[in-house]
Amino acid sequence: MKKILVANRGEIALRVMKTARQMGIKTVAVFSDADRSAPHVLFADEAVHLGPSPSSESYLVQEAILQAAQKTGSDGIHPGYGFLSENAEFAQKVTDAGLIFIGPKPHAIRVMGSKLAAKETVKAFDIPMVPGIDEAITDVDKAKAIARDIGFPILIKASAGGGGKGMRVVEKEDELEEQMQRAISEAQSAFGDGSVFIEKFVTSPRHIEIQVLADSHGNIVHLYERECSIQRRHQKVVEEAPSAVLTPELRTQMGNAAVDVARSCQYEGAGTVEFLLDDQMNFYFLEMNTRLQVEHPVTECITGIDLVEQQIRVARGEALAFAQEDIRLRGHAMELRVYAEDPLNNFLPSIGTLDTYARPVGRGIRVDGGYRQGMEIPIYYDPMLSKLITYGKNREESLYLMREAITGYVIDGVQTTLGFGAFVMDHPAFVSGKFDTNFVKRYYDSEVVKQELKQEQSAIAEIALSIYKAEQDQLDT
Ligand code: MV4
């Protein structure tokens, strides 16, 4: 592979290109109107314009991307995350065009894109799953019988898509019919597939995912877990590796289960197997993400393995150069996603220009970003400014580095979620490691934070006034 087209934008496009360049591979960027002079375009060896700013007219236009790859003589396409990364049809078209799709085969993408197909596929491998059913259900009376059997509360889930869409908690039987109809119509309009199924609702789970890596020769390894429970409305905010609660035994069990999930769909490349962990430390398979994930850097920190390099090597047909026992877990890494959103105003996207944009630097600090000072934040895409990653010898050190690094940012022109990040890093529940997916809902109240800010500001004003008065007294005497 001599030249790779990166079918993405922002931080992940840059991230992929940096590794490609290190490997001596040329890079091709694609861009929309809004991204004409974006960092990923300036970084690449070549760049091809796709179309207008909306992603439906640029980053999602399969034919335009394929043409760009042909025109530039690219050998492979890396899809990053989001956009076309989990589109089986696109992966197939790339292959049909004689190019290499740097990701799994269409079969694996298709199977894992449907939660019901995924359950069906992993069944033969004895993977623990939440009590529930593994086929679509439309009959309300049947649903009631199943719910009674499992016991309330139950969760109705859509088979397609993700991000919590089409998900409904049902506390008691007389709410079931209405919630089921809502889930079906939500799933139908969001994904064009109204299939839903039922699971026992795990009330206070942790979200723990396992990174896997598989080659085209049947070798599969896992690269330990990422703890992703700190999220807001299905949007992850903080991720860390390793988890503060897994024992070595549980880590091995979950790792082995993840490898089996990958085996069940003939997975190739880097993938992530998501699990729920309940308060009794039981784990259950949720789904598999068939792409490189936003939070992959924390895994790179604790294993010393460049996941993009591995993706490229696997796509080139190489066998993995290491076995499971060669993969060491060393130190602790944390990632904070920094968004151009206002945490004091319901996390509304904060549009504007980055008048000042200085990032923290130092040992144990990594910032993956796709913005520079003076840039406008386009309204068309995800408002993530950067990912702040810290790596220390243990959890305390990475947490300490994280607090320091947050104060190392200087940003003017837009509101950011940095203050919210500091709130998480200072919270006793987060510090102790005892938290679950309800953390933000349970503890974060923007009104309280606003009050605290007000008090802080009036305290500062009082101090300033007393200094002023003291100086005046000095002058008078
Ligand atoms: C669950 C669950 C509780 N019980 N399934 C949310 C998104 C989707 N990928 C799976 N999700 C959940 N499935 C059962 N049976 C709770 C969630 C969930 C969640 C999971 C991971 C991370 C954050 C979450 C936030 C709310 C709910």
mmCIF file of N, CA, C and O in Angstrom, residues 356-421:
data_model
loop_
_atom_site.group_PDB
_atom_site.id
_atom_site.type_symbol
_atom_site.label_atom_id
_atom_site.label_comp_id
_atom_site.label_asym_id
_atom_site.label_seq_id
_atom_site.Cartn_x
_atom_site.Cartn_y
_atom_site.Cartn_z
ATOM 1 N N THR A 356 -8.725 32.509 20.449
ATOM 2 C CA THR A 356 -7.504 32.013 21.086
ATOM 3 C C THR A 356 -7.655 30.510 21.223
ATOM 4 O O THR A 356 -8.727 30.032 21.611
ATOM 5 N N TYR A 357 -6.614 29.782 20.887
ATOM 6 C CA TYR A 357 -6.694 28.336 21.046
ATOM 7 C C TYR A 357 -5.313 27.774 21.343
ATOM 8 O O TYR A 357 -4.535 27.469 20.439
ATOM 9 N N ALA A 358 -5.010 27.695 22.634
ATOM 10 C CA ALA A 358 -3.734 27.113 23.059
ATOM 11 C C ALA A 358 -4.014 25.811 23.773
ATOM 12 O O ALA A 358 -4.946 25.725 24.566
ATOM 13 N N ARG A 359 -3.241 24.791 23.452
ATOM 14 C CA ARG A 359 -3.448 23.467 24.031
ATOM 15 C C ARG A 359 -2.342 23.127 25.022
ATOM 16 O O ARG A 359 -1.224 23.620 24.898
ATOM 17 N N PRO A 360 -2.664 22.272 25.976
ATOM 18 C CA PRO A 360 -1.642 21.875 26.949
ATOM 19 C C PRO A 360 -0.582 20.983 26.303
ATOM 20 O O PRO A 360 -0.886 20.238 25.378
ATOM 21 N N VAL A 361 0.640 21.089 26.785
ATOM 22 C CA VAL A 361 1.701 20.202 26.322
ATOM 23 C C VAL A 361 2.456 19.676 27.542
ATOM 24 O O VAL A 361 2.381 20.265 28.618
ATOM 25 N N GLY A 362 3.160 18.590 27.365
ATOM 26 C CA GLY A 362 3.980 18.079 28.466
ATOM 27 C C GLY A 362 4.075 16.573 28.452
ATOM 28 O O GLY A 362 3.361 15.897 27.697
ATOM 29 N N ARG A 363 4.922 16.033 29.313
ATOM 30 C CA ARG A 363 5.094 14.593 29.416
ATOM 31 C C ARG A 363 3.793 13.960 29.903
ATOM 32 O O ARG A 363 3.173 14.466 30.835
ATOM 33 N N GLY A 364 3.371 12.900 29.258
ATOM 34 C CA GLY A 364 2.146 12.214 29.662
ATOM 35 C C GLY A 364 0.883 12.888 29.153
ATOM 36 O O GLY A 364 -0.215 12.517 29.550
ATOM 37 N N ILE A 365 1.040 13.894 28.270
ATOM 38 C CA ILE A 365 -0.143 14.586 27.735
ATOM 39 C C ILE A 365 -0.170 14.442 26.214
ATOM 40 O O ILE A 365 0.822 14.701 25.539
ATOM 41 N N ARG A 366 -1.294 13.972 25.697
ATOM 42 C CA ARG A 366 -1.477 13.851 24.242
ATOM 43 C C ARG A 366 -2.770 14.576 23.884
ATOM 44 O O ARG A 366 -3.789 14.377 24.536
ATOM 45 N N VAL A 367 -2.708 15.434 22.884
ATOM 46 C CA VAL A 367 -3.916 16.104 22.418
ATOM 47 C C VAL A 367 -4.135 15.721 20.963
ATOM 48 O O VAL A 367 -3.297 15.999 20.116
ATOM 49 N N ASP A 368 -5.234 15.051 20.673
ATOM 50 C CA ASP A 368 -5.608 14.740 19.295
ATOM 51 C C ASP A 368 -6.669 15.748 18.878
ATOM 52 O O ASP A 368 -7.753 15.787 19.475
ATOM 53 N N GLY A 369 -6.354 16.560 17.900
ATOM 54 C CA GLY A 369 -7.311 17.591 17.511
ATOM 55 C C GLY A 369 -7.275 17.850 16.026
ATOM 56 O O GLY A 369 -6.423 17.331 15.315
ATOM 57 N N GLY A 370 -8.218 18.667 15.579
ATOM 58 C CA GLY A 370 -8.277 19.004 14.167
ATOM 59 C C GLY A 370 -8.597 20.478 13.963
ATOM 60 O O GLY A 370 -9.126 20.859 12.929
ATOM 61 N N TYR A 371 -8.284 21.281 14.982
ATOM 62 C CA TYR A 371 -8.564 22.716 14.900
ATOM 63 C C TYR A 371 -7.314 23.516 15.180
ATOM 64 O O TYR A 371 -6.387 23.042 15.836
ATOM 65 N N ARG A 372 -7.274 24.760 14.699
ATOM 66 C CA ARG A 372 -6.199 25.674 15.092
ATOM 67 C C ARG A 372 -6.798 27.053 15.334
ATOM 68 O O ARG A 372 -7.934 27.337 14.931
ATOM 69 N N GLN A 373 -5.995 27.888 15.992
ATOM 70 C CA GLN A 373 -6.446 29.237 16.337
ATOM 71 C C GLN A 373 -6.898 29.983 15.085
ATOM 72 O O GLN A 373 -6.270 29.891 14.043
ATOM 73 N N GLY A 374 -7.987 30.743 15.219
ATOM 74 C CA GLY A 374 -8.487 31.528 14.096
ATOM 75 C C GLY A 374 -9.558 30.814 13.285
ATOM 76 O O GLY A 374 -10.264 31.425 12.492
ATOM 77 N N MET A 375 -9.677 29.482 13.506
ATOM 78 C CA MET A 375 -10.673 28.728 12.730
ATOM 79 C C MET A 375 -12.083 28.929 13.249
ATOM 80 O O MET A 375 -12.299 29.058 14.449
ATOM 81 N N GLU A 376 -13.013 28.887 12.340
ATOM 82 C CA GLU A 376 -14.408 28.910 12.716
ATOM 83 C C GLU A 376 -14.847 27.457 12.970
ATOM 84 O O GLU A 376 -14.344 26.551 12.315
ATOM 85 N N ILE A 377 -15.766 27.266 13.907
ATOM 86 C CA ILE A 377 -16.280 25.912 14.137
ATOM 87 C C ILE A 377 -17.433 25.702 13.157
ATOM 88 O O ILE A 377 -18.459 26.360 13.265
ATOM 89 N N PRO A 378 -17.279 24.781 12.192
ATOM 90 C CA PRO A 378 -18.388 24.578 11.250
ATOM 91 C C PRO A 378 -19.615 24.014 11.974
ATOM 92 O O PRO A 378 -19.470 23.221 12.910
ATOM 93 N N ILE A 379 -20.769 24.461 11.552
ATOM 94 C CA ILE A 379 -22.007 23.995 12.200
ATOM 95 C C ILE A 379 -22.443 22.636 11.666
ATOM 96 O O ILE A 379 -23.362 22.027 12.178
ATOM 97 N N TYR A 380 -21.782 22.165 10.620
ATOM 98 C CA TYR A 380 -22.259 20.983 9.908
ATOM 99 C C TYR A 380 -21.865 19.660 10.551
ATOM 100 O O TYR A 380 -22.441 18.628 10.245
ATOM 101 N N TYR A 381 -20.836 19.704 11.409
ATOM 102 C CA TYR A 381 -20.290 18.438 11.900
ATOM 103 C C TYR A 381 -20.286 18.393 13.422
ATOM 104 O O TYR A 381 -20.654 19.354 14.087
ATOM 105 N N ASP A 382 -19.808 17.263 13.928
ATOM 106 C CA ASP A 382 -19.663 17.064 15.360
ATOM 107 C C ASP A 382 -18.809 18.190 15.973
ATOM 108 O O ASP A 382 -17.756 18.518 15.448
ATOM 109 N N PRO A 383 -19.275 18.792 17.075
ATOM 110 C CA PRO A 383 -18.529 19.935 17.627
ATOM 111 C C PRO A 383 -17.380 19.564 18.565
ATOM 112 O O PRO A 383 -17.013 20.364 19.432
ATOM 113 N N MET A 384 -16.772 18.395 18.380
ATOM 114 C CA MET A 384 -15.649 18.018 19.240
ATOM 115 C C MET A 384 -14.386 18.781 18.828
ATOM 116 O O MET A 384 -13.936 18.688 17.697
ATOM 117 N N LEU A 385 -13.849 19.562 19.764
ATOM 118 C CA LEU A 385 -12.659 20.377 19.484
ATOM 119 C C LEU A 385 -11.396 19.538 19.533
ATOM 120 O O LEU A 385 -10.540 19.627 18.661
ATOM 121 N N SER A 386 -11.268 18.769 20.599
ATOM 122 C CA SER A 386 -10.101 17.896 20.695
ATOM 123 C C SER A 386 -10.318 16.835 21.751
ATOM 124 O O SER A 386 -11.287 16.880 22.508
ATOM 125 N N LYS A 387 -9.404 15.883 21.761
ATOM 126 C CA LYS A 387 -9.412 14.840 22.777
ATOM 127 C C LYS A 387 -8.159 15.052 23.600
ATOM 128 O O LYS A 387 -7.058 15.091 23.044
ATOM 129 N N LEU A 388 -8.364 15.204 24.875
ATOM 130 C CA LEU A 388 -7.229 15.370 25.779
ATOM 131 C C LEU A 388 -6.961 14.021 26.428
ATOM 132 O O LEU A 388 -7.841 13.464 27.091
ATOM 133 N N ILE A 389 -5.771 13.506 26.218
ATOM 134 C CA ILE A 389 -5.420 12.183 26.740
ATOM 135 C C ILE A 389 -4.220 12.329 27.670
ATOM 136 O O ILE A 389 -3.236 12.985 27.316
ATOM 137 N N THR A 390 -4.335 11.742 28.859
ATOM 138 C CA THR A 390 -3.173 11.751 29.757
ATOM 139 C C THR A 390 -2.808 10.320 30.114
ATOM 140 O O THR A 390 -3.664 9.436 30.184
ATOM 141 N N TYR A 391 -1.520 10.124 30.349
ATOM 142 C CA TYR A 391 -1.005 8.787 30.618
ATOM 143 C C TYR A 391 -0.009 8.854 31.771
ATOM 144 O O TYR A 391 0.962 9.608 31.714
ATOM 145 N N GLY A 392 -0.287 8.104 32.823
ATOM 146 C CA GLY A 392 0.614 8.087 33.979
ATOM 147 C C GLY A 392 0.876 6.672 34.436
ATOM 148 O O GLY A 392 0.332 5.716 33.873
ATOM 149 N N LYS A 393 1.670 6.539 35.489
ATOM 150 C CA LYS A 393 2.025 5.182 35.925
ATOM 151 C C LYS A 393 0.862 4.491 36.630
ATOM 152 O O LYS A 393 0.805 3.269 36.713
ATOM 153 N N ASN A 394 -0.087 5.289 37.147
ATOM 154 C CA ASN A 394 -1.289 4.713 37.751
ATOM 155 C C ASN A 394 -2.459 5.679 37.585
ATOM 156 O O ASN A 394 -2.301 6.755 37.001
ATOM 157 N N ARG A 395 -3.636 5.301 38.105
ATOM 158 C CA ARG A 395 -4.828 6.120 37.907
ATOM 159 C C ARG A 395 -4.664 7.502 38.529
ATOM 160 O O ARG A 395 -5.060 8.516 37.940
ATOM 161 N N GLU A 396 -4.085 7.565 39.720
ATOM 162 C CA GLU A 396 -3.893 8.847 40.408
ATOM 163 C C GLU A 396 -3.068 9.799 39.541
ATOM 164 O O GLU A 396 -3.397 10.969 39.412
ATOM 165 N N GLU A 397 -2.001 9.250 38.969
ATOM 166 C CA GLU A 397 -1.127 10.121 38.180
ATOM 167 C C GLU A 397 -1.815 10.606 36.905
ATOM 168 O O GLU A 397 -1.711 11.784 36.545
ATOM 169 N N SER A 398 -2.558 9.729 36.230
ATOM 170 C CA SER A 398 -3.220 10.182 34.999
ATOM 171 C C SER A 398 -4.326 11.189 35.336
ATOM 172 O O SER A 398 -4.572 12.122 34.576
ATOM 173 N N LEU A 399 -4.952 11.014 36.499
ATOM 174 C CA LEU A 399 -5.989 11.954 36.938
ATOM 175 C C LEU A 399 -5.372 13.314 37.282
ATOM 176 O O LEU A 399 -5.893 14.369 36.914
ATOM 177 N N TYR A 400 -4.240 13.271 37.971
ATOM 178 C CA TYR A 400 -3.534 14.499 38.318
ATOM 179 C C TYR A 400 -3.103 15.238 37.043
ATOM 180 O O TYR A 400 -3.323 16.451 36.896
ATOM 181 N N LEU A 401 -2.537 14.494 36.101
ATOM 182 C CA LEU A 401 -2.122 15.091 34.827
ATOM 183 C C LEU A 401 -3.329 15.685 34.100
ATOM 184 O O LEU A 401 -3.228 16.736 33.464
ATOM 185 N N MET A 402 -4.468 15.004 34.182
ATOM 186 C CA MET A 402 -5.679 15.474 33.515
ATOM 187 C C MET A 402 -6.116 16.818 34.093
ATOM 188 O O MET A 402 -6.412 17.761 33.354
ATOM 189 N N ARG A 403 -6.137 16.933 35.421
ATOM 190 C CA ARG A 403 -6.526 18.202 36.045
ATOM 191 C C ARG A 403 -5.574 19.318 35.624
ATOM 192 O O ARG A 403 -6.003 20.427 35.315
ATOM 193 N N GLU A 404 -4.276 19.006 35.629
ATOM 194 C CA GLU A 404 -3.277 19.999 35.211
ATOM 195 C C GLU A 404 -3.501 20.405 33.758
ATOM 196 O O GLU A 404 -3.476 21.582 33.421
ATOM 197 N N ALA A 405 -3.689 19.404 32.905
ATOM 198 C CA ALA A 405 -3.786 19.665 31.465
ATOM 199 C C ALA A 405 -5.034 20.476 31.124
ATOM 200 O O ALA A 405 -5.006 21.317 30.223
ATOM 201 N N ILE A 406 -6.128 20.238 31.859
ATOM 202 C CA ILE A 406 -7.353 21.013 31.611
ATOM 203 C C ILE A 406 -7.069 22.504 31.797
ATOM 204 O O ILE A 406 -7.498 23.332 30.991
ATOM 205 N N THR A 407 -6.303 22.823 32.822
ATOM 206 C CA THR A 407 -5.981 24.247 33.069
ATOM 207 C C THR A 407 -4.960 24.767 32.062
ATOM 208 O O THR A 407 -4.735 25.971 31.987
ATOM 209 N N GLY A 408 -4.354 23.870 31.293
ATOM 210 C CA GLY A 408 -3.374 24.283 30.289
ATOM 211 C C GLY A 408 -3.988 24.781 28.989
ATOM 212 O O GLY A 408 -3.300 25.322 28.137
ATOM 213 N N TYR A 409 -5.285 24.580 28.829
ATOM 214 C CA TYR A 409 -5.962 25.119 27.633
ATOM 215 C C TYR A 409 -6.235 26.610 27.815
ATOM 216 O O TYR A 409 -6.581 27.055 28.925
ATOM 217 N N VAL A 410 -6.088 27.392 26.751
ATOM 218 C CA VAL A 410 -6.588 28.767 26.744
ATOM 219 C C VAL A 410 -7.470 28.894 25.510
ATOM 220 O O VAL A 410 -6.988 28.784 24.378
ATOM 221 N N ILE A 411 -8.777 29.035 25.727
ATOM 222 C CA ILE A 411 -9.708 29.104 24.598
ATOM 223 C C ILE A 411 -10.599 30.333 24.728
ATOM 224 O O ILE A 411 -11.242 30.531 25.758
ATOM 225 N N ASP A 412 -10.605 31.164 23.698
ATOM 226 C CA ASP A 412 -11.516 32.306 23.625
ATOM 227 C C ASP A 412 -12.321 32.200 22.345
ATOM 228 O O ASP A 412 -11.823 31.714 21.343
ATOM 229 N N GLY A 413 -13.546 32.693 22.405
ATOM 230 C CA GLY A 413 -14.363 32.742 21.192
ATOM 231 C C GLY A 413 -15.528 31.777 21.221
ATOM 232 O O GLY A 413 -16.567 32.037 20.616
ATOM 233 N N VAL A 414 -15.352 30.635 21.888
ATOM 234 C CA VAL A 414 -16.458 29.683 22.020
ATOM 235 C C VAL A 414 -16.486 29.133 23.444
ATOM 236 O O VAL A 414 -15.478 29.137 24.146
ATOM 237 N N GLN A 415 -17.655 28.674 23.852
ATOM 238 C CA GLN A 415 -17.775 27.973 25.129
ATOM 239 C C GLN A 415 -17.288 26.545 24.911
ATOM 240 O O GLN A 415 -17.443 25.989 23.825
ATOM 241 N N THR A 416 -16.719 25.945 25.956
ATOM 242 C CA THR A 416 -16.285 24.553 25.830
ATOM 243 C C THR A 416 -16.703 23.746 27.059
ATOM 244 O O THR A 416 -17.111 24.313 28.081
ATOM 245 N N THR A 417 -16.568 22.441 26.942
ATOM 246 C CA THR A 417 -16.938 21.550 28.042
ATOM 247 C C THR A 417 -15.765 21.292 28.999
ATOM 248 O O THR A 417 -15.828 20.370 29.816
ATOM 249 N N LEU A 418 -14.694 22.099 28.904
ATOM 250 C CA LEU A 418 -13.538 21.895 29.792
ATOM 251 C C LEU A 418 -13.930 21.984 31.268
ATOM 252 O O LEU A 418 -13.467 21.188 32.085
ATOM 253 N N GLY A 419 -14.770 22.972 31.605
ATOM 254 C CA GLY A 419 -15.199 23.134 32.993
ATOM 255 C C GLY A 419 -15.986 21.925 33.477
ATOM 256 O O GLY A 419 -15.850 21.482 34.625
ATOM 257 N N PHE A 420 -16.777 21.378 32.580
ATOM 258 C CA PHE A 420 -17.521 20.160 32.901
ATOM 259 C C PHE A 420 -16.555 18.991 33.133
ATOM 260 O O PHE A 420 -16.739 18.190 34.066
ATOM 261 N N GLY A 421 -15.511 18.939 32.319
ATOM 262 C CA GLY A 421 -14.472 17.920 32.506
ATOM 263 C C GLY A 421 -13.825 18.043 33.875
ATOM 264 O O GLY A 421 -13.622 17.042 34.568
#
